Amino acid sequence: MWLKPEEVLLKNALKLWLMERSNEYFVLQRRRGYGEEGGGGLTGLLVGTLDSVLDSTAKVAPFRILHQTPDSQVYLSIACGANREEITKHWDWLEQNIMKTLSVFDSNEDITNFVQGKIRGLIAEEGKDSFAKEDDPEKFREALLKFEKSFGLPEQEKLVTYYSCSYWKGRVPCQGWLYLSTNFLSFYSFLLGSEIKLIISWDAISKLEKTSTVILTESIHVCSQGEHHYFSMFLHINETYLLMEQLANYAIKRLFDKETFDNDPVLDDPLQITKRGLEYRAHSEQFKAFFRLPKEETLKEVHECFLWVPFSHFSTHGKMCISENYICFASQDGNLCSVIIPLREVLAIDKTDDANRSVIISIKGKTAFRFNEVKDFEQLVAKLRLKCRAASTQYDVSTEVAISSDSTGPPDNFGEQPLTCQKECSKTVNTEALMTVFHPQNLENLDSKMLKEKMKEQSWNILFSECGRGVSMFRTKKTRDLVVRGIPETLRGELWMLFSGAVNDMATNPGYYAEVVEQSLGTCNLATEEIERDLRRSLPEHPAFQSDTGISALRRVLTAYAYRNPKIGYCQAMNILTSVLLLYAKEEEAFWLLVAVCERMLPDYFNRRIIGALVDQAVFEELIRDHLPQLTEHMTDMTFFSSVSLSWFLTLFISVLPIESAVNVVDCFFYDGIKAILQLGLAILDYNLDKLLTCKDDAEAVTALNRFFDNVINKDSPLPSNVQQGSNINDEKSSHTKVDITDLIRESNEKYGSIRYEDIHSMRCRNRLYVIQTLEETTKQNVLRVVSQDVKMNLQELDELYVIFKKELFISCYWYLSCPGLKHHDSSLSYLEQYQIDCQQFRVLYHLLSPWAHSANRDSLALWTFRLLDENSDCLINFKEFSSAIDVMYNGSFTEKLKLLFKLHIPPVSKHADGKETESGKNTPEKGKGKIDIQAYLSQWQDELLKKEENIKDLPRMNQSQFIQFSKTLYNLFHEDPEEESLYQAIAIVTNLLLRMEEVGRKLHSPTSSAKGFSRTAGDSGPSEGNAESNVEKDPSSPREEHQWSFAFEQILASLLNEPALVRFFERPLDLKAKLENVKSSQLRSRTKL
């Protein structure tokens, strides 16, 4: 490898390097201890230790080339090599291309400058694509060489970054290098002859956290498959941990959580992942989450500046963040002040020529924002003006349809389908919130509650006059205080849209909802059936959902969303949430609020495995341990909190609180996100702490919490009494204390408001690993429980075989973008069908595991075995099918093993040689597509239960070509066996006997027939290599010819049983446990170059 020329003082290096070649201008040296017997003694050990600790690969590669000039003690290192072949190639290139040219220069200085320029040109040419995105291309290049040399992983394995650190082996720290690549966490250390090499795949990690103990002040704890690893002594531990967290979650999404990964094209190509890219992505995700922007937005620029706050008469310091369609600002502490300016609202962008370096942004509504002390403000103004022109053009085009719907007729270029869609929409879609229809406010009869409601409205109107109204309003601490008090009924829908960011989705997609409603009308699938079943269960006590108006609106919104996002479709709890949204928001607004909740604010909550809710429950448990330790000590099982709180998270407390109180919780959720739900959950447990500590079991604790929820009231709610669900406030007989929801929310903010968004995000990432690995463990246990009933392997062997099966699927997917295994991975399928391997993956496993893998025709055996197992001809097999074949090979009786070999040479009639699906494969239930045929699944399940042991008499007869191939397979299996000669002799005797029996049988039926052509085959006493090679790839099946002989399985079995050598071979005990251990250690190593 060519190196950036660096000075080397040769006088100090003579003790570590030995000279191998030299000429007038170059020196080739070998590292002391390398290539010497015994490793070069003590000197070699010391040099190896030094190489492991030092930073530069140029110093640790065993060979190097130096450039020298006469009469100088300073040399330049220009190349290094991991082996003699590589360095010799570089040396030869220098002699052929450089040496002749150097003789024309007059001075040594010119020679040195020429060599340096030439080497730098070679490096630039080599690395112009690979290392251009790295901060220090030369240093990264050297680290990559050491990474490849130490671990030998395939070239497609992309090194992301590397760090110097210590790995704790027991109580002893081992200094070395930690390498983070797309699929692996790797560590290498060499100290005084002791080498440590560690490779952990990201998908095997179940716990990743920063810890601190008495011995380790700060370290990173990695738990993988029950083993614990600790890394410490990092220069930048926070940066290292964040990158490890991102890479682990990326691998988990790619391999386990395909639903989420399919929606994440940014990380679709592992070869494009870089350290800088991951850091940029983390900042962009944080930016979108904080400002609730559409998921298509990405952070483009960040500028530190001051924003003039007119109503407070001061400038607040913070950061201006710019994306494709938004300009956002957040003050330094994040809570003091924030602003979101959509470019579609911008009228003008101006700059001032004074020393303040100001940028002034004017928007619709006669509002202007002044940003001061902006670095490079002139260039920024120019960029923003271009963005605004592009945004305004795009917005004008997209809103043309919406504007024309209010006119007397459509323009000429307006399509027929959108017009139909709009007419249908105008007839069906509600344009008012259900609350205004069913509970209009009576302004003439103002009681105390209505007066308080009007005071709330007045407070918000004062805020609007100061901070502005709409998407670009100033959001301050006062805004939060008003939200905590409860949003007025008349403003609730508007502010939910604003704080959730749904207002932006709706503004940029005019007419979208009407179009989706039109397209989804009349659709019938599993999601629509579930929606119909749950419609009347959604707030059934509310008058709005006792009428067709509310039910129809709820049906349209849920069906439209299921049509928009078929991967989520419909999930229980969505109906409860949507019904509350429809009470306070117009129908189209309720749809976009549902989009914001399901796709941004509560990610992965409403998919098939509700992973997001499980992750947040784990976060909740962690917060309980931190803030309520006495409760943790009392409760022996923390899973109690998960089971109790699941409905809290899925329905935002709507299912447990009275509706008039629950809407206040929803207010806080749309403003603060999941933080509000976590804080409220802690406050509820804290309020009931004394009662929970006296509970003796979970049932008693659940009763106490339910009683508490029944007594939560909203004393200021203006809703009529027939709508309110809470206990009567004036119920004097009740012995239970009433709790006002406003007080409860205020208390949750005061006690637990210190919980930061960044901490919640970190806990979510950390617990996501644990949750998904737990789900995977559950899948494994269910698969093993089903499979163990049909095989003779014990559970430990079956467990190890499953790990190997799944690992092979993942290894084959590490370096390929379109992996069939991942393409067909669907967590909604039955446990057995979630992971399936294709023919190529089966072939690799067959070579690693099969006791017959030493056979010369092992590839053909693997192919035939795969076809036999692939009963539905979809070119994929599951673990049950795979383990059944391995079980027969290792634990089967003589008859079972022979039957397997016999069936391999008689492929089922329903299979084609190319493995394409036939009619038999089409009769199986459709997997994961559209409506599931439950009856077909039940019928198939019943057939499997009733299926009896296969009768050997039912096996078809083996024809001539198949029997010849069968005999050759047996010959190949016996190769290099200790009883090889006796086995060859035995199979020759059996073959001869069978052919004679068949000849006699045919003569009885057809005296004129003859078997001359086949007598020679019977006489062979050993395998014919030439014929075996020529026939090995042929499909054993061939059409029956007239006068062709054939054998039944009983005939072959009876003949083979007469030969003790054959019986001993097939009944010889095989050590499956040892084989599995060997395969586990060599499975990844077989892919490396070491």
Coordinates of N, CA and C in Angstrom, one line a residue, residues 811-904:
I811 N -25.7 -13.9 7.6 CA -24.3 -13.7 7.0 C -24.5 -13.5 5.5
S812 N -25.4 -14.3 4.9 CA -25.5 -14.2 3.4 C -26.2 -12.8 3.1
C813 N -26.8 -12.2 4.1 CA -27.4 -10.9 3.8 C -26.6 -9.7 4.2
Y814 N -25.4 -9.9 4.9 CA -24.6 -8.8 5.3 C -24.1 -8.0 4.1
W815 N -23.7 -8.7 3.1 CA -22.9 -7.9 2.0 C -23.7 -7.9 0.7
Y816 N -25.0 -8.2 0.8 CA -25.8 -8.2 -0.5 C -27.1 -7.4 -0.2
L817 N -27.4 -6.4 -1.1 CA -28.5 -5.5 -0.9 C -29.9 -6.3 -1.0
S818 N -30.0 -7.1 -2.1 CA -31.3 -7.7 -2.3 C -31.2 -9.2 -1.9
C819 N -31.4 -9.5 -0.7 CA -31.2 -10.9 -0.2 C -32.6 -11.5 -0.1
P820 N -32.8 -12.6 -0.8 CA -34.2 -13.3 -0.8 C -34.7 -13.6 0.6
G821 N -33.8 -14.0 1.5 CA -34.2 -14.3 2.8 C -34.9 -13.1 3.5
L822 N -34.2 -11.9 3.4 CA -34.8 -10.7 4.0 C -36.0 -10.3 3.3
K823 N -36.0 -10.5 2.0 CA -37.2 -10.0 1.2 C -38.4 -10.8 1.6
H824 N -38.3 -12.0 2.0 CA -39.5 -12.8 2.4 C -39.7 -12.8 3.9
H825 N -38.8 -12.1 4.7 CA -39.0 -12.1 6.1 C -40.2 -11.2 6.5
D826 N -41.2 -11.8 7.2 CA -42.4 -11.1 7.5 C -42.8 -11.6 8.9
S827 N -42.7 -10.6 9.9 CA -43.0 -11.0 11.3 C -44.5 -11.3 11.5
S828 N -45.3 -11.0 10.5 CA -46.7 -11.3 10.7 C -47.1 -12.8 10.4
L829 N -46.1 -13.5 9.8 CA -46.3 -14.9 9.5 C -46.2 -15.7 10.7
S830 N -46.5 -17.0 10.6 CA -46.4 -17.9 11.7 C -44.9 -18.0 12.1
Y831 N -44.6 -18.4 13.3 CA -43.2 -18.4 13.8 C -42.3 -19.2 12.8
L832 N -42.8 -20.3 12.3 CA -42.0 -21.2 11.4 C -41.6 -20.5 10.1
E833 N -42.5 -19.7 9.6 CA -42.3 -19.1 8.3 C -41.6 -17.8 8.3
Q834 N -41.2 -17.2 9.5 CA -40.6 -15.9 9.6 C -39.2 -15.9 9.0
Y835 N -38.5 -17.0 9.2 CA -37.1 -17.1 8.6 C -37.0 -18.3 7.7
Q836 N -36.7 -18.1 6.4 CA -36.6 -19.2 5.5 C -35.3 -19.0 4.6
I837 N -34.7 -20.0 4.2 CA -33.4 -19.9 3.5 C -33.7 -20.4 2.0
D838 N -32.9 -19.9 1.1 CA -33.0 -20.3 -0.3 C -32.0 -21.4 -0.5
C839 N -31.9 -21.8 -1.8 CA -31.1 -23.0 -2.2 C -29.6 -22.8 -1.9
Q840 N -29.1 -21.6 -2.2 CA -27.7 -21.3 -2.1 C -27.3 -21.3 -0.6
Q841 N -28.2 -20.8 0.3 CA -27.9 -20.8 1.7 C -28.0 -22.2 2.3
F842 N -28.9 -23.0 1.7 CA -29.0 -24.4 2.2 C -27.7 -25.1 1.7
R843 N -27.2 -24.9 0.6 CA -26.0 -25.6 0.1 C -24.8 -25.3 1.0
V844 N -24.7 -24.1 1.5 CA -23.6 -23.7 2.4 C -23.8 -24.5 3.7
L845 N -25.0 -24.5 4.2 CA -25.2 -25.2 5.5 C -25.1 -26.7 5.3
Y846 N -25.4 -27.3 4.2 CA -25.3 -28.7 3.9 C -23.8 -29.0 3.9
H847 N -23.0 -28.2 3.3 CA -21.5 -28.5 3.3 C -20.9 -28.4 4.7
L848 N -21.5 -27.5 5.6 CA -21.0 -27.4 6.9 C -21.5 -28.5 7.9
L849 N -22.7 -28.9 7.7 CA -23.3 -29.8 8.7 C -23.5 -31.3 8.3
S850 N -23.7 -31.5 7.0 CA -24.1 -32.9 6.6 C -22.9 -33.9 6.8
P851 N -23.2 -35.1 7.4 CA -22.1 -36.1 7.4 C -21.8 -36.7 6.1
W852 N -22.6 -36.3 5.1 CA -22.4 -36.8 3.7 C -21.7 -35.7 2.8
A853 N -21.3 -34.6 3.5 CA -20.7 -33.5 2.7 C -19.4 -33.8 2.1
H854 N -18.7 -34.9 2.5 CA -17.4 -35.2 1.9 C -17.6 -35.9 0.5
S855 N -18.8 -36.2 0.2 CA -19.1 -36.9 -1.1 C -18.7 -36.0 -2.3
A856 N -18.2 -36.7 -3.3 CA -17.8 -35.9 -4.5 C -19.0 -35.2 -5.2
N857 N -20.2 -35.8 -5.1 CA -21.4 -35.1 -5.7 C -22.2 -34.4 -4.6
R858 N -21.5 -33.7 -3.6 CA -22.2 -33.1 -2.5 C -23.1 -32.0 -3.0
D859 N -22.7 -31.2 -4.0 CA -23.5 -30.1 -4.5 C -24.9 -30.7 -5.1
S860 N -24.8 -31.8 -5.8 CA -26.0 -32.4 -6.3 C -26.9 -32.9 -5.2
L861 N -26.3 -33.5 -4.2 CA -27.0 -34.0 -3.1 C -27.7 -32.8 -2.3
A862 N -27.0 -31.7 -2.2 CA -27.6 -30.6 -1.6 C -28.8 -30.0 -2.4
L863 N -28.6 -30.0 -3.7 CA -29.7 -29.5 -4.5 C -30.9 -30.4 -4.5
W864 N -30.7 -31.7 -4.5 CA -31.8 -32.7 -4.5 C -32.5 -32.7 -3.1
T865 N -31.7 -32.5 -2.1 CA -32.3 -32.5 -0.7 C -33.2 -31.2 -0.6
F866 N -32.7 -30.1 -1.1 CA -33.5 -28.9 -1.0 C -34.8 -29.0 -1.8
R867 N -34.8 -29.6 -3.0 CA -36.0 -29.8 -3.7 C -37.0 -30.7 -3.0
L868 N -36.4 -31.7 -2.4 CA -37.3 -32.6 -1.6 C -38.0 -31.9 -0.5
L869 N -37.2 -31.0 0.2 CA -37.8 -30.3 1.4 C -38.8 -29.2 1.0
D870 N -38.5 -28.6 -0.2 CA -39.3 -27.5 -0.7 C -40.7 -28.0 -1.2
E871 N -41.6 -28.4 -0.3 CA -42.8 -29.0 -0.7 C -43.7 -28.1 -1.5
N872 N -43.7 -26.8 -1.2 CA -44.7 -25.9 -1.9 C -44.0 -25.2 -3.1
S873 N -42.8 -25.6 -3.4 CA -42.1 -25.1 -4.6 C -42.0 -23.6 -4.7
D874 N -41.7 -23.0 -3.5 CA -41.5 -21.5 -3.5 C -40.0 -21.2 -3.4
C875 N -39.2 -22.2 -3.5 CA -37.7 -22.0 -3.5 C -37.2 -21.5 -2.2
L876 N -38.0 -21.8 -1.1 CA -37.6 -21.4 0.3 C -38.0 -22.6 1.2
I877 N -37.1 -22.8 2.2 CA -37.5 -23.8 3.2 C -37.4 -23.2 4.6
N878 N -38.2 -23.7 5.5 CA -38.1 -23.2 6.9 C -37.3 -24.1 7.8
F879 N -37.2 -23.7 9.0 CA -36.3 -24.4 10.0 C -36.9 -25.9 10.2
K880 N -38.2 -26.0 10.3 CA -38.7 -27.4 10.5 C -38.3 -28.3 9.4
E881 N -38.4 -27.9 8.2 CA -38.0 -28.7 7.0 C -36.5 -29.0 7.0
F882 N -35.7 -27.9 7.3 CA -34.3 -28.1 7.4 C -33.9 -29.1 8.5
S883 N -34.4 -28.9 9.7 CA -34.0 -29.7 10.8 C -34.4 -31.2 10.6
S884 N -35.5 -31.4 9.9 CA -36.0 -32.8 9.6 C -34.9 -33.6 8.8
A885 N -34.3 -32.9 7.8 CA -33.3 -33.6 7.0 C -32.0 -33.8 7.8
I886 N -31.6 -32.9 8.6 CA -30.4 -33.0 9.4 C -30.6 -34.1 10.5
D887 N -31.8 -34.2 11.0 CA -32.1 -35.2 12.1 C -32.0 -36.6 11.5
V888 N -32.5 -36.8 10.3 CA -32.5 -38.1 9.7 C -31.0 -38.5 9.4
M889 N -30.2 -37.6 8.9 CA -28.8 -37.8 8.6 C -28.0 -38.3 9.9
Y890 N -28.3 -37.7 11.1 CA -27.6 -38.0 12.3 C -28.3 -39.0 13.2
N891 N -29.6 -38.9 13.3 CA -30.3 -39.8 14.3 C -31.2 -40.8 13.7
G892 N -31.3 -40.8 12.3 CA -32.2 -41.7 11.7 C -31.7 -43.2 11.7
S893 N -32.6 -44.1 11.6 CA -32.3 -45.5 11.6 C -31.7 -45.8 10.2
F894 N -31.3 -47.0 10.0 CA -30.8 -47.5 8.7 C -31.8 -47.3 7.6
T895 N -33.1 -47.7 8.0 CA -34.2 -47.6 7.0 C -34.5 -46.1 6.6
E896 N -34.5 -45.2 7.6 CA -34.8 -43.8 7.4 C -33.7 -43.1 6.6
K897 N -32.5 -43.4 6.8 CA -31.4 -42.8 6.0 C -31.5 -43.3 4.6
L898 N -31.7 -44.6 4.4 CA -31.8 -45.2 3.1 C -33.0 -44.6 2.3
K899 N -34.1 -44.5 3.1 CA -35.3 -43.9 2.4 C -35.0 -42.5 2.0
L900 N -34.3 -41.7 2.8 CA -34.0 -40.3 2.4 C -33.1 -40.3 1.1
L901 N -32.1 -41.2 1.0 CA -31.3 -41.2 -0.2 C -32.1 -41.7 -1.4
F902 N -33.0 -42.7 -1.1 CA -33.8 -43.2 -2.2 C -34.7 -42.1 -2.8
K903 N -35.3 -41.3 -1.9 CA -36.2 -40.2 -2.3 C -35.5 -39.1 -3.0
L904 N -34.2 -38.9 -2.7 CA -33.4 -37.8 -3.3 C -33.2 -38.1 -4.8

